[in-house]
């Protein structure tokens, strides 16, 4: 959905207004490969989630973004402005985001799920499907659970002991499958009517319900839905001028509106006006954006690999 919306909205608009052809690379190149390419990278604008973008910055892959070259940057929602910065340096800009919470089958739930802990509850109907742990997925809600149980954000693997025990004793008996991709998550509701609950962004749940004509719904858990961003950064490319132009176009209020209407992606530009038919299906307004939990990725990401292995050991063995 993401790639198809980019091709439908951004690509023709940018090419028409600038005469510059865009080549959309839909598979993210490995960071080590981009690092090795140095000043001659295969891509000009790198698109990734928050933790991968921060890693690209730490690898030295990205150039500094000139704020004065982005006319739409002042209109970025304030809660999103510090993302992609390192002190005074800006290495990326958020161009779309969504709250991630619980995606559930409305036919199986008498009342909506209310907590992240419903993923590991005996009272949860049917089966629960979860994603493979990666840098921005399962490890995120495991961290939220650990914080809820311990009172502070986890900083070492042992801080997850209570959560991993819960996964083994409560989630494992309810677990349908560990899903490799977002597409597999969507298919799980179609292929197995027992599928009751999973984790996902709000826009994916809305698109699923429309596409498959299922009673799929989304809810923000009481502990909070967390922010998942997609950001754009500039590599060490010699095409820095046009890279800035492209990122500025990605933040433009008209593109943001068309992108929201294509895939229910929440707009980052505070001046964006979406079609009234989707106003309630995207997040808009400074106050509403601020309500979405921003996770301390600097604490979560370093443990992601070890935590992922521990999680799989808990639910699969």
Short mmCIF file of N, CA, C and O in Angstrom, two decimals, residues 50-186:
data_model
loop_
_atom_site.label_atom_id
_atom_site.label_comp_id
_atom_site.label_asym_id
_atom_site.label_seq_id
_atom_site.Cartn_x
_atom_site.Cartn_y
_atom_site.Cartn_z
N UNK A 50 12.08 5.18 12.19
CA UNK A 50 12.89 6.01 13.08
C UNK A 50 14.18 5.33 13.53
O UNK A 50 15.25 5.94 13.50
N UNK A 51 14.10 4.07 13.95
CA UNK A 51 15.31 3.41 14.46
C UNK A 51 16.31 3.13 13.34
O UNK A 51 17.52 3.29 13.53
N UNK A 52 15.82 2.72 12.16
CA UNK A 52 16.73 2.47 11.03
C UNK A 52 17.36 3.76 10.54
O UNK A 52 18.53 3.78 10.12
N UNK A 53 16.59 4.85 10.59
CA UNK A 53 17.14 6.14 10.15
C UNK A 53 18.23 6.61 11.11
O UNK A 53 19.27 7.13 10.68
N UNK A 54 18.00 6.41 12.39
CA UNK A 54 19.01 6.79 13.38
C UNK A 54 20.28 5.96 13.17
O UNK A 54 21.40 6.48 13.26
N UNK A 55 20.12 4.67 12.86
CA UNK A 55 21.27 3.81 12.59
C UNK A 55 22.02 4.30 11.35
O UNK A 55 23.26 4.32 11.32
N UNK A 56 21.27 4.71 10.31
CA UNK A 56 21.91 5.23 9.09
C UNK A 56 22.73 6.48 9.41
O UNK A 56 23.83 6.67 8.88
N UNK A 57 22.19 7.31 10.28
CA UNK A 57 22.92 8.51 10.71
C UNK A 57 24.20 8.12 11.43
O UNK A 57 25.28 8.68 11.17
N UNK A 58 24.11 7.14 12.33
CA UNK A 58 25.28 6.72 13.09
C UNK A 58 26.33 6.03 12.21
O UNK A 58 27.52 6.07 12.51
N UNK A 59 25.87 5.41 11.11
CA UNK A 59 26.78 4.78 10.16
C UNK A 59 27.49 5.83 9.29
O UNK A 59 28.40 5.50 8.54
N UNK A 60 27.06 7.07 9.36
CA UNK A 60 27.65 8.11 8.54
C UNK A 60 27.16 8.11 7.11
O UNK A 60 27.84 8.62 6.21
N UNK A 61 25.98 7.55 6.89
CA UNK A 61 25.43 7.43 5.54
C UNK A 61 24.75 8.72 5.07
O UNK A 61 24.70 9.01 3.88
N UNK A 62 24.25 9.50 6.02
CA UNK A 62 23.40 10.63 5.68
C UNK A 62 24.13 11.96 5.73
O UNK A 62 25.03 12.16 6.55
N UNK A 63 23.70 12.86 4.86
CA UNK A 63 24.17 14.24 4.90
C UNK A 63 23.25 15.04 5.82
O UNK A 63 22.11 14.65 6.08
N UNK A 64 23.73 16.16 6.29
CA UNK A 64 22.88 17.06 7.07
C UNK A 64 21.85 17.71 6.16
O UNK A 64 22.16 18.06 5.01
N UNK A 65 20.64 17.83 6.66
CA UNK A 65 19.57 18.47 5.90
C UNK A 65 19.59 19.96 6.21
O UNK A 65 19.65 20.37 7.38
N UNK A 66 19.54 20.77 5.15
CA UNK A 66 19.49 22.21 5.33
C UNK A 66 18.06 22.66 5.59
O UNK A 66 17.23 22.65 4.68
N UNK A 67 17.77 23.04 6.83
CA UNK A 67 16.40 23.42 7.19
C UNK A 67 15.88 24.57 6.34
O UNK A 67 14.69 24.62 5.98
N UNK A 68 16.76 25.49 5.97
CA UNK A 68 16.34 26.65 5.18
C UNK A 68 15.93 26.27 3.76
O UNK A 68 15.27 27.04 3.07
N UNK A 69 16.30 25.04 3.35
CA UNK A 69 15.96 24.58 2.00
C UNK A 69 14.60 23.86 1.95
O UNK A 69 14.16 23.44 0.88
N UNK A 70 13.97 23.70 3.10
CA UNK A 70 12.67 23.02 3.18
C UNK A 70 11.62 24.04 3.57
O UNK A 70 11.45 24.38 4.75
N UNK A 71 10.88 24.52 2.59
CA UNK A 71 9.90 25.57 2.86
C UNK A 71 8.75 25.07 3.73
O UNK A 71 8.07 25.87 4.39
N UNK A 72 8.52 23.75 3.74
CA UNK A 72 7.40 23.20 4.51
C UNK A 72 7.78 22.78 5.92
O UNK A 72 6.90 22.40 6.70
N UNK A 73 9.07 22.84 6.25
CA UNK A 73 9.50 22.40 7.57
C UNK A 73 8.86 23.19 8.71
O UNK A 73 8.49 22.59 9.74
N UNK A 74 8.66 24.50 8.59
CA UNK A 74 8.02 25.24 9.68
C UNK A 74 6.59 24.78 9.98
O UNK A 74 6.07 25.06 11.07
N UNK A 75 5.96 24.10 9.03
CA UNK A 75 4.58 23.64 9.22
C UNK A 75 4.49 22.22 9.79
O UNK A 75 3.40 21.69 9.97
N UNK A 76 5.65 21.60 10.04
CA UNK A 76 5.67 20.27 10.64
C UNK A 76 5.08 20.35 12.04
O UNK A 76 5.39 21.27 12.81
N UNK A 77 4.22 19.39 12.38
CA UNK A 77 3.66 19.37 13.72
C UNK A 77 4.78 19.38 14.76
O UNK A 77 5.75 18.63 14.65
N UNK A 78 4.64 20.21 15.76
CA UNK A 78 5.69 20.40 16.76
C UNK A 78 6.13 19.10 17.44
O UNK A 78 7.34 18.90 17.66
N UNK A 79 5.23 18.18 17.80
CA UNK A 79 5.70 16.94 18.44
C UNK A 79 6.59 16.08 17.55
O UNK A 79 7.24 15.15 18.04
N UNK A 80 6.64 16.38 16.24
CA UNK A 80 7.44 15.59 15.31
C UNK A 80 8.77 16.26 14.97
O UNK A 80 9.60 15.65 14.29
N UNK A 81 8.97 17.50 15.44
CA UNK A 81 10.12 18.27 14.96
C UNK A 81 11.46 17.76 15.49
O UNK A 81 12.49 17.91 14.82
N UNK A 82 11.48 17.19 16.69
CA UNK A 82 12.77 16.75 17.23
C UNK A 82 13.22 15.40 16.68
O UNK A 82 14.38 15.03 16.81
N UNK A 83 12.31 14.66 16.05
CA UNK A 83 12.66 13.38 15.46
C UNK A 83 13.57 13.62 14.25
O UNK A 83 13.30 14.48 13.42
N UNK A 84 14.65 12.86 14.17
CA UNK A 84 15.59 13.04 13.07
C UNK A 84 16.62 14.12 13.32
O UNK A 84 17.25 14.60 12.38
N UNK A 85 16.81 14.48 14.59
CA UNK A 85 17.81 15.50 14.92
C UNK A 85 18.85 14.92 15.87
O UNK A 85 18.57 14.01 16.65
N UNK A 86 20.04 15.46 15.80
CA UNK A 86 21.14 15.10 16.69
C UNK A 86 21.80 16.41 17.09
O UNK A 86 22.64 16.95 16.37
N UNK A 87 21.37 16.95 18.24
CA UNK A 87 21.81 18.29 18.62
C UNK A 87 21.27 19.28 17.61
O UNK A 87 20.09 19.24 17.25
N UNK A 88 22.11 20.17 17.09
CA UNK A 88 21.64 21.15 16.10
C UNK A 88 21.50 20.58 14.69
O UNK A 88 20.94 21.22 13.81
N UNK A 89 22.00 19.35 14.48
CA UNK A 89 21.99 18.76 13.14
C UNK A 89 20.67 18.03 12.88
O UNK A 89 20.16 17.31 13.74
N UNK A 90 20.14 18.21 11.69
CA UNK A 90 18.98 17.44 11.26
C UNK A 90 19.42 16.46 10.18
O UNK A 90 19.98 16.86 9.17
N UNK A 91 19.13 15.16 10.41
CA UNK A 91 19.52 14.15 9.44
C UNK A 91 18.33 13.50 8.74
O UNK A 91 18.49 12.77 7.77
N UNK A 92 17.12 13.75 9.24
CA UNK A 92 15.92 13.23 8.56
C UNK A 92 14.71 14.07 8.94
O UNK A 92 14.76 14.87 9.89
N UNK A 93 13.64 13.85 8.20
CA UNK A 93 12.38 14.54 8.45
C UNK A 93 11.25 13.52 8.38
O UNK A 93 11.22 12.68 7.47
N UNK A 94 10.34 13.58 9.34
CA UNK A 94 9.16 12.72 9.30
C UNK A 94 8.24 13.20 8.17
O UNK A 94 7.92 14.39 8.10
N UNK A 95 7.83 12.28 7.28
CA UNK A 95 6.87 12.70 6.27
C UNK A 95 5.56 11.93 6.34
O UNK A 95 4.59 12.29 5.66
N UNK A 96 5.50 10.93 7.18
CA UNK A 96 4.21 10.31 7.49
C UNK A 96 4.37 9.50 8.78
O UNK A 96 5.48 9.16 9.18
N UNK A 97 3.25 9.25 9.43
CA UNK A 97 3.28 8.52 10.70
C UNK A 97 1.90 7.95 10.96
O UNK A 97 0.90 8.32 10.31
N UNK A 98 1.84 7.02 11.88
CA UNK A 98 0.56 6.50 12.33
C UNK A 98 0.70 5.98 13.75
O UNK A 98 1.79 5.52 14.13
N UNK A 99 -0.36 6.04 14.53
CA UNK A 99 -0.33 5.39 15.84
C UNK A 99 -0.47 3.88 15.66
O UNK A 99 -1.25 3.41 14.84
N UNK A 100 0.32 3.13 16.41
CA UNK A 100 0.23 1.67 16.39
C UNK A 100 -0.42 1.20 17.69
O UNK A 100 -0.03 1.62 18.78
N UNK A 101 -1.43 0.34 17.53
CA UNK A 101 -2.17 -0.19 18.67
C UNK A 101 -2.64 -1.59 18.38
O UNK A 101 -1.96 -2.37 17.71
N UNK A 102 -3.85 -1.91 18.83
CA UNK A 102 -4.40 -3.25 18.68
C UNK A 102 -5.39 -3.31 17.52
O UNK A 102 -6.30 -2.48 17.40
N UNK A 103 -5.18 -4.28 16.64
CA UNK A 103 -6.08 -4.56 15.52
C UNK A 103 -6.87 -5.81 15.90
O UNK A 103 -6.28 -6.84 16.25
N UNK A 104 -8.20 -5.71 15.86
CA UNK A 104 -9.00 -6.84 16.34
C UNK A 104 -10.19 -7.14 15.45
O UNK A 104 -10.63 -6.29 14.66
N UNK A 105 -10.69 -8.36 15.60
CA UNK A 105 -11.85 -8.83 14.85
C UNK A 105 -13.11 -8.49 15.64
O UNK A 105 -13.39 -9.09 16.67
N UNK A 106 -13.87 -7.51 15.16
CA UNK A 106 -15.05 -7.05 15.86
C UNK A 106 -16.13 -8.10 16.01
O UNK A 106 -17.00 -7.97 16.88
N UNK A 107 -16.09 -9.14 15.18
CA UNK A 107 -17.09 -10.21 15.30
C UNK A 107 -16.82 -11.12 16.50
O UNK A 107 -17.71 -11.85 16.94
N UNK A 108 -15.57 -11.11 17.00
CA UNK A 108 -15.21 -12.02 18.09
C UNK A 108 -15.17 -11.33 19.45
O UNK A 108 -15.17 -12.00 20.48
N UNK A 109 -15.10 -10.02 19.46
CA UNK A 109 -15.00 -9.28 20.71
C UNK A 109 -16.35 -8.65 21.08
O UNK A 109 -16.90 -7.88 20.31
N UNK A 110 -16.86 -8.97 22.28
CA UNK A 110 -18.10 -8.34 22.75
C UNK A 110 -17.86 -6.88 23.08
O UNK A 110 -18.72 -6.03 22.88
N UNK A 111 -16.70 -6.59 23.65
CA UNK A 111 -16.25 -5.22 23.89
C UNK A 111 -14.83 -5.13 23.37
O UNK A 111 -14.10 -6.11 23.37
N UNK A 112 -14.40 -3.97 22.91
CA UNK A 112 -13.06 -3.85 22.34
C UNK A 112 -11.97 -4.19 23.36
O UNK A 112 -12.15 -3.99 24.57
N UNK A 113 -10.85 -4.74 22.90
CA UNK A 113 -9.71 -4.92 23.80
C UNK A 113 -9.29 -3.56 24.34
O UNK A 113 -9.49 -2.53 23.69
N UNK A 114 -8.72 -3.56 25.55
CA UNK A 114 -8.43 -2.29 26.20
C UNK A 114 -6.96 -2.09 26.57
O UNK A 114 -6.57 -0.99 26.91
N UNK A 115 -6.16 -3.16 26.49
CA UNK A 115 -4.81 -3.08 27.00
C UNK A 115 -3.86 -3.92 26.15
O UNK A 115 -4.26 -4.91 25.53
N UNK A 116 -2.58 -3.55 26.16
CA UNK A 116 -1.57 -4.37 25.52
C UNK A 116 -1.54 -5.77 26.13
O UNK A 116 -1.19 -6.74 25.47
N UNK A 117 -1.94 -5.86 27.39
CA UNK A 117 -1.92 -7.15 28.08
C UNK A 117 -3.03 -8.08 27.60
O UNK A 117 -3.01 -9.27 27.93
N UNK A 118 -3.95 -7.57 26.79
CA UNK A 118 -4.95 -8.45 26.17
C UNK A 118 -4.31 -9.41 25.18
O UNK A 118 -4.90 -10.43 24.81
N UNK A 119 -3.10 -9.08 24.73
CA UNK A 119 -2.37 -10.00 23.85
C UNK A 119 -2.01 -11.29 24.58
O UNK A 119 -1.75 -12.31 23.94
N UNK A 120 -1.97 -11.22 25.90
CA UNK A 120 -1.60 -12.39 26.70
C UNK A 120 -2.62 -12.60 27.82
O UNK A 120 -2.26 -12.74 28.99
N UNK A 121 -3.88 -12.62 27.44
CA UNK A 121 -4.95 -12.78 28.42
C UNK A 121 -5.78 -14.02 28.12
O UNK A 121 -6.11 -14.29 26.95
N UNK A 122 -6.13 -14.77 29.15
CA UNK A 122 -6.94 -15.97 28.97
C UNK A 122 -8.34 -15.64 28.47
O UNK A 122 -8.99 -16.47 27.83
N UNK A 123 -8.81 -14.42 28.74
CA UNK A 123 -10.15 -14.03 28.32
C UNK A 123 -10.24 -13.57 26.88
O UNK A 123 -11.33 -13.36 26.35
N UNK A 124 -9.08 -13.40 26.22
CA UNK A 124 -9.07 -12.99 24.81
C UNK A 124 -9.65 -14.11 23.95
O UNK A 124 -9.21 -15.25 24.04
N UNK A 125 -10.65 -13.80 23.12
CA UNK A 125 -11.25 -14.84 22.30
C UNK A 125 -10.34 -15.28 21.15
O UNK A 125 -9.40 -14.56 20.78
N UNK A 126 -10.63 -16.45 20.59
CA UNK A 126 -9.93 -16.92 19.40
C UNK A 126 -8.43 -17.05 19.61
O UNK A 126 -7.96 -17.46 20.66
N UNK A 127 -7.68 -16.69 18.57
CA UNK A 127 -6.22 -16.79 18.61
C UNK A 127 -5.60 -15.42 18.38
O UNK A 127 -6.21 -14.52 17.79
N UNK A 128 -4.39 -15.28 18.87
CA UNK A 128 -3.63 -14.04 18.74
C UNK A 128 -2.48 -14.27 17.76
O UNK A 128 -1.78 -15.27 17.84
N UNK A 129 -2.31 -13.35 16.82
CA UNK A 129 -1.20 -13.40 15.88
C UNK A 129 -0.30 -12.19 16.12
O UNK A 129 -0.80 -11.08 16.30
N UNK A 130 1.00 -12.40 16.14
CA UNK A 130 1.93 -11.30 16.36
C UNK A 130 3.01 -11.33 15.29
O UNK A 130 3.27 -12.35 14.67
N UNK A 131 3.63 -10.18 15.10
CA UNK A 131 4.69 -10.06 14.11
C UNK A 131 6.01 -10.58 14.65
O UNK A 131 6.27 -10.57 15.84
N UNK A 132 6.88 -10.99 13.73
CA UNK A 132 8.26 -11.29 14.10
C UNK A 132 8.86 -10.06 14.78
O UNK A 132 8.64 -8.93 14.33
N UNK A 133 9.60 -10.26 15.86
CA UNK A 133 10.20 -9.10 16.51
C UNK A 133 11.24 -8.44 15.62
O UNK A 133 12.11 -9.10 15.07
N UNK A 134 11.11 -7.14 15.46
CA UNK A 134 12.11 -6.37 14.72
C UNK A 134 12.29 -5.03 15.41
O UNK A 134 11.78 -4.82 16.51
N UNK A 135 12.99 -4.14 14.77
CA UNK A 135 13.40 -2.90 15.44
C UNK A 135 12.24 -2.00 15.83
O UNK A 135 12.38 -1.16 16.71
N UNK A 136 11.09 -2.12 15.18
CA UNK A 136 9.98 -1.22 15.51
C UNK A 136 8.66 -1.95 15.73
O UNK A 136 7.63 -1.32 15.74
N UNK A 137 8.71 -3.27 15.93
CA UNK A 137 7.44 -3.96 16.02
C UNK A 137 7.25 -4.61 17.38
O UNK A 137 7.01 -3.93 18.37
N UNK A 138 7.35 -5.93 17.46
CA UNK A 138 7.06 -6.64 18.70
C UNK A 138 7.89 -6.14 19.86
O UNK A 138 7.41 -6.06 21.00
N UNK A 139 9.14 -5.77 19.61
CA UNK A 139 9.97 -5.28 20.71
C UNK A 139 9.39 -4.02 21.33
O UNK A 139 9.63 -3.72 22.51
N UNK A 140 8.60 -3.27 20.55
CA UNK A 140 8.02 -2.02 21.07
C UNK A 140 6.96 -2.31 22.12
O UNK A 140 6.99 -1.74 23.22
N UNK A 141 6.01 -3.20 21.80
CA UNK A 141 4.97 -3.44 22.81
C UNK A 141 5.48 -4.27 23.98
O UNK A 141 4.96 -4.18 25.09
N UNK A 142 6.53 -5.07 23.77
CA UNK A 142 7.15 -5.75 24.90
C UNK A 142 7.77 -4.72 25.86
O UNK A 142 7.69 -4.87 27.08
N UNK A 143 8.35 -3.67 25.30
CA UNK A 143 8.92 -2.61 26.13
C UNK A 143 7.84 -1.87 26.90
O UNK A 143 8.03 -1.52 28.08
N UNK A 144 6.70 -1.62 26.25
CA UNK A 144 5.59 -0.94 26.94
C UNK A 144 5.10 -1.81 28.10
O UNK A 144 4.83 -1.31 29.20
N UNK A 145 4.98 -3.11 27.86
CA UNK A 145 4.57 -4.01 28.93
C UNK A 145 5.58 -4.00 30.08
O UNK A 145 5.21 -3.96 31.27
N UNK A 146 6.86 -4.05 29.75
CA UNK A 146 7.90 -4.05 30.78
C UNK A 146 7.86 -2.77 31.61
O UNK A 146 8.00 -2.80 32.84
N UNK A 147 7.63 -1.65 30.93
CA UNK A 147 7.55 -0.39 31.65
C UNK A 147 6.35 -0.38 32.59
O UNK A 147 6.42 0.11 33.72
N UNK A 148 5.23 -0.93 32.11
CA UNK A 148 4.02 -0.99 32.94
C UNK A 148 4.24 -1.87 34.17
O UNK A 148 3.80 -1.53 35.27
N UNK A 149 4.94 -2.98 33.98
CA UNK A 149 5.15 -3.93 35.08
C UNK A 149 6.23 -3.47 36.05
O UNK A 149 6.14 -3.70 37.26
N UNK A 150 7.27 -2.80 35.52
CA UNK A 150 8.42 -2.43 36.35
C UNK A 150 8.40 -0.99 36.84
O UNK A 150 9.12 -0.63 37.77
N UNK A 151 7.61 -0.14 36.16
CA UNK A 151 7.55 1.27 36.56
C UNK A 151 8.51 2.17 35.82
O UNK A 151 8.43 3.39 35.96
N UNK A 152 9.41 1.60 35.02
CA UNK A 152 10.33 2.42 34.24
C UNK A 152 10.72 1.66 32.97
O UNK A 152 10.55 0.44 32.89
N UNK A 153 11.23 2.39 32.00
CA UNK A 153 11.58 1.76 30.73
C UNK A 153 12.73 0.78 30.92
O UNK A 153 13.68 1.07 31.64
N UNK A 154 12.65 -0.38 30.27
CA UNK A 154 13.72 -1.39 30.40
C UNK A 154 15.00 -0.92 29.72
O UNK A 154 14.97 -0.31 28.65
N UNK A 155 16.11 -1.23 30.35
CA UNK A 155 17.41 -0.86 29.78
C UNK A 155 18.34 -2.07 29.65
O UNK A 155 19.42 -1.95 29.08
N UNK A 156 17.93 -3.22 30.20
CA UNK A 156 18.73 -4.45 30.08
C UNK A 156 17.77 -5.62 29.91
O UNK A 156 16.57 -5.53 30.24
N UNK A 157 18.28 -6.72 29.39
CA UNK A 157 17.41 -7.84 29.03
C UNK A 157 16.67 -8.40 30.25
O UNK A 157 15.51 -8.81 30.13
N UNK A 158 17.30 -8.39 31.41
CA UNK A 158 16.64 -8.92 32.60
C UNK A 158 15.41 -8.10 33.01
O UNK A 158 14.55 -8.60 33.74
N UNK A 159 15.33 -6.86 32.53
CA UNK A 159 14.15 -6.03 32.81
C UNK A 159 12.90 -6.59 32.13
O UNK A 159 11.78 -6.17 32.45
N UNK A 160 13.10 -7.52 31.19
CA UNK A 160 11.98 -8.13 30.47
C UNK A 160 11.58 -9.49 31.04
O UNK A 160 10.72 -10.16 30.47
N UNK A 161 12.19 -9.91 32.14
CA UNK A 161 11.94 -11.26 32.66
C UNK A 161 10.45 -11.51 32.92
O UNK A 161 9.92 -12.57 32.54
N UNK A 162 9.78 -10.58 33.57
CA UNK A 162 8.36 -10.76 33.88
C UNK A 162 7.52 -10.84 32.60
O UNK A 162 6.58 -11.62 32.51
N UNK A 163 7.88 -10.01 31.63
CA UNK A 163 7.13 -9.99 30.37
C UNK A 163 7.33 -11.30 29.61
O UNK A 163 6.37 -11.88 29.09
N UNK A 164 8.56 -11.79 29.56
CA UNK A 164 8.84 -13.03 28.84
C UNK A 164 8.16 -14.23 29.52
O UNK A 164 7.68 -15.14 28.83
N UNK A 165 8.05 -14.19 30.83
CA UNK A 165 7.32 -15.25 31.53
C UNK A 165 5.84 -15.19 31.16
O UNK A 165 5.20 -16.23 30.94
N UNK A 166 5.31 -13.98 31.05
CA UNK A 166 3.92 -13.81 30.63
C UNK A 166 3.71 -14.32 29.21
O UNK A 166 2.69 -14.95 28.90
N UNK A 167 4.67 -14.07 28.34
CA UNK A 167 4.57 -14.54 26.97
C UNK A 167 4.52 -16.08 26.94
O UNK A 167 3.75 -16.67 26.17
N UNK A 168 5.34 -16.70 27.76
CA UNK A 168 5.42 -18.16 27.75
C UNK A 168 4.18 -18.81 28.37
O UNK A 168 3.67 -19.81 27.86
N UNK A 169 3.67 -18.21 29.44
CA UNK A 169 2.55 -18.85 30.15
C UNK A 169 1.18 -18.46 29.61
O UNK A 169 0.24 -19.26 29.66
N UNK A 170 1.06 -17.23 29.07
CA UNK A 170 -0.26 -16.74 28.66
C UNK A 170 -0.42 -16.54 27.15
O UNK A 170 -1.45 -16.87 26.58
N UNK A 171 0.62 -15.96 26.50
CA UNK A 171 0.49 -15.76 25.05
C UNK A 171 0.65 -17.07 24.29
O UNK A 171 -0.12 -17.35 23.36
N UNK A 172 1.63 -17.88 24.67
CA UNK A 172 1.92 -19.10 23.93
C UNK A 172 0.69 -19.99 23.71
O UNK A 172 0.46 -20.45 22.58
N UNK A 173 -0.17 -20.23 24.72
CA UNK A 173 -1.35 -21.06 24.49
C UNK A 173 -2.37 -20.44 23.54
O UNK A 173 -3.17 -21.15 22.93
N UNK A 174 -2.32 -19.10 23.40
CA UNK A 174 -3.29 -18.41 22.53
C UNK A 174 -2.71 -18.10 21.15
O UNK A 174 -3.43 -17.64 20.26
N UNK A 175 -1.41 -18.33 20.98
CA UNK A 175 -0.73 -17.87 19.78
C UNK A 175 -1.11 -18.70 18.56
O UNK A 175 -0.98 -19.91 18.56
N UNK A 176 -1.57 -18.00 17.51
CA UNK A 176 -1.85 -18.66 16.25
C UNK A 176 -0.57 -18.83 15.46
O UNK A 176 -0.16 -19.94 15.13
N UNK A 177 0.08 -17.71 15.16
CA UNK A 177 1.32 -17.77 14.40
C UNK A 177 2.13 -16.50 14.63
O UNK A 177 1.59 -15.47 15.06
N UNK A 178 3.43 -16.59 14.36
CA UNK A 178 4.30 -15.42 14.37
C UNK A 178 4.47 -15.00 12.91
O UNK A 178 4.99 -15.77 12.10
N UNK A 179 4.00 -13.83 12.59
CA UNK A 179 3.86 -13.40 11.20
C UNK A 179 5.12 -12.70 10.70
O UNK A 179 5.69 -11.85 11.41
N UNK A 180 5.56 -13.00 9.48
CA UNK A 180 6.80 -12.41 8.97
C UNK A 180 6.64 -10.98 8.44
O UNK A 180 7.60 -10.22 8.43
N UNK A 181 5.43 -10.63 7.99
CA UNK A 181 5.26 -9.33 7.34
C UNK A 181 3.90 -8.73 7.67
O UNK A 181 3.00 -9.40 8.19
N UNK A 182 3.75 -7.46 7.32
CA UNK A 182 2.45 -6.80 7.47
C UNK A 182 1.41 -7.45 6.57
O UNK A 182 0.24 -7.59 6.96
N UNK A 183 1.83 -7.86 5.38
CA UNK A 183 0.90 -8.53 4.47
C UNK A 183 0.38 -9.84 5.05
O UNK A 183 -0.80 -10.17 4.92
N UNK A 184 1.28 -10.58 5.71
CA UNK A 184 0.87 -11.83 6.35
C UNK A 184 -0.10 -11.57 7.48
O UNK A 184 -1.02 -12.35 7.74
N UNK A 185 0.10 -10.45 8.18
CA UNK A 185 -0.82 -10.08 9.26
C UNK A 185 -2.22 -9.86 8.70
O UNK A 185 -3.21 -10.34 9.26
N UNK A 186 -2.31 -9.18 7.58
CA UNK A 186 -3.61 -8.95 6.98
C UNK A 186 -4.25 -10.26 6.51
O UNK A 186 -5.44 -10.50 6.73
#
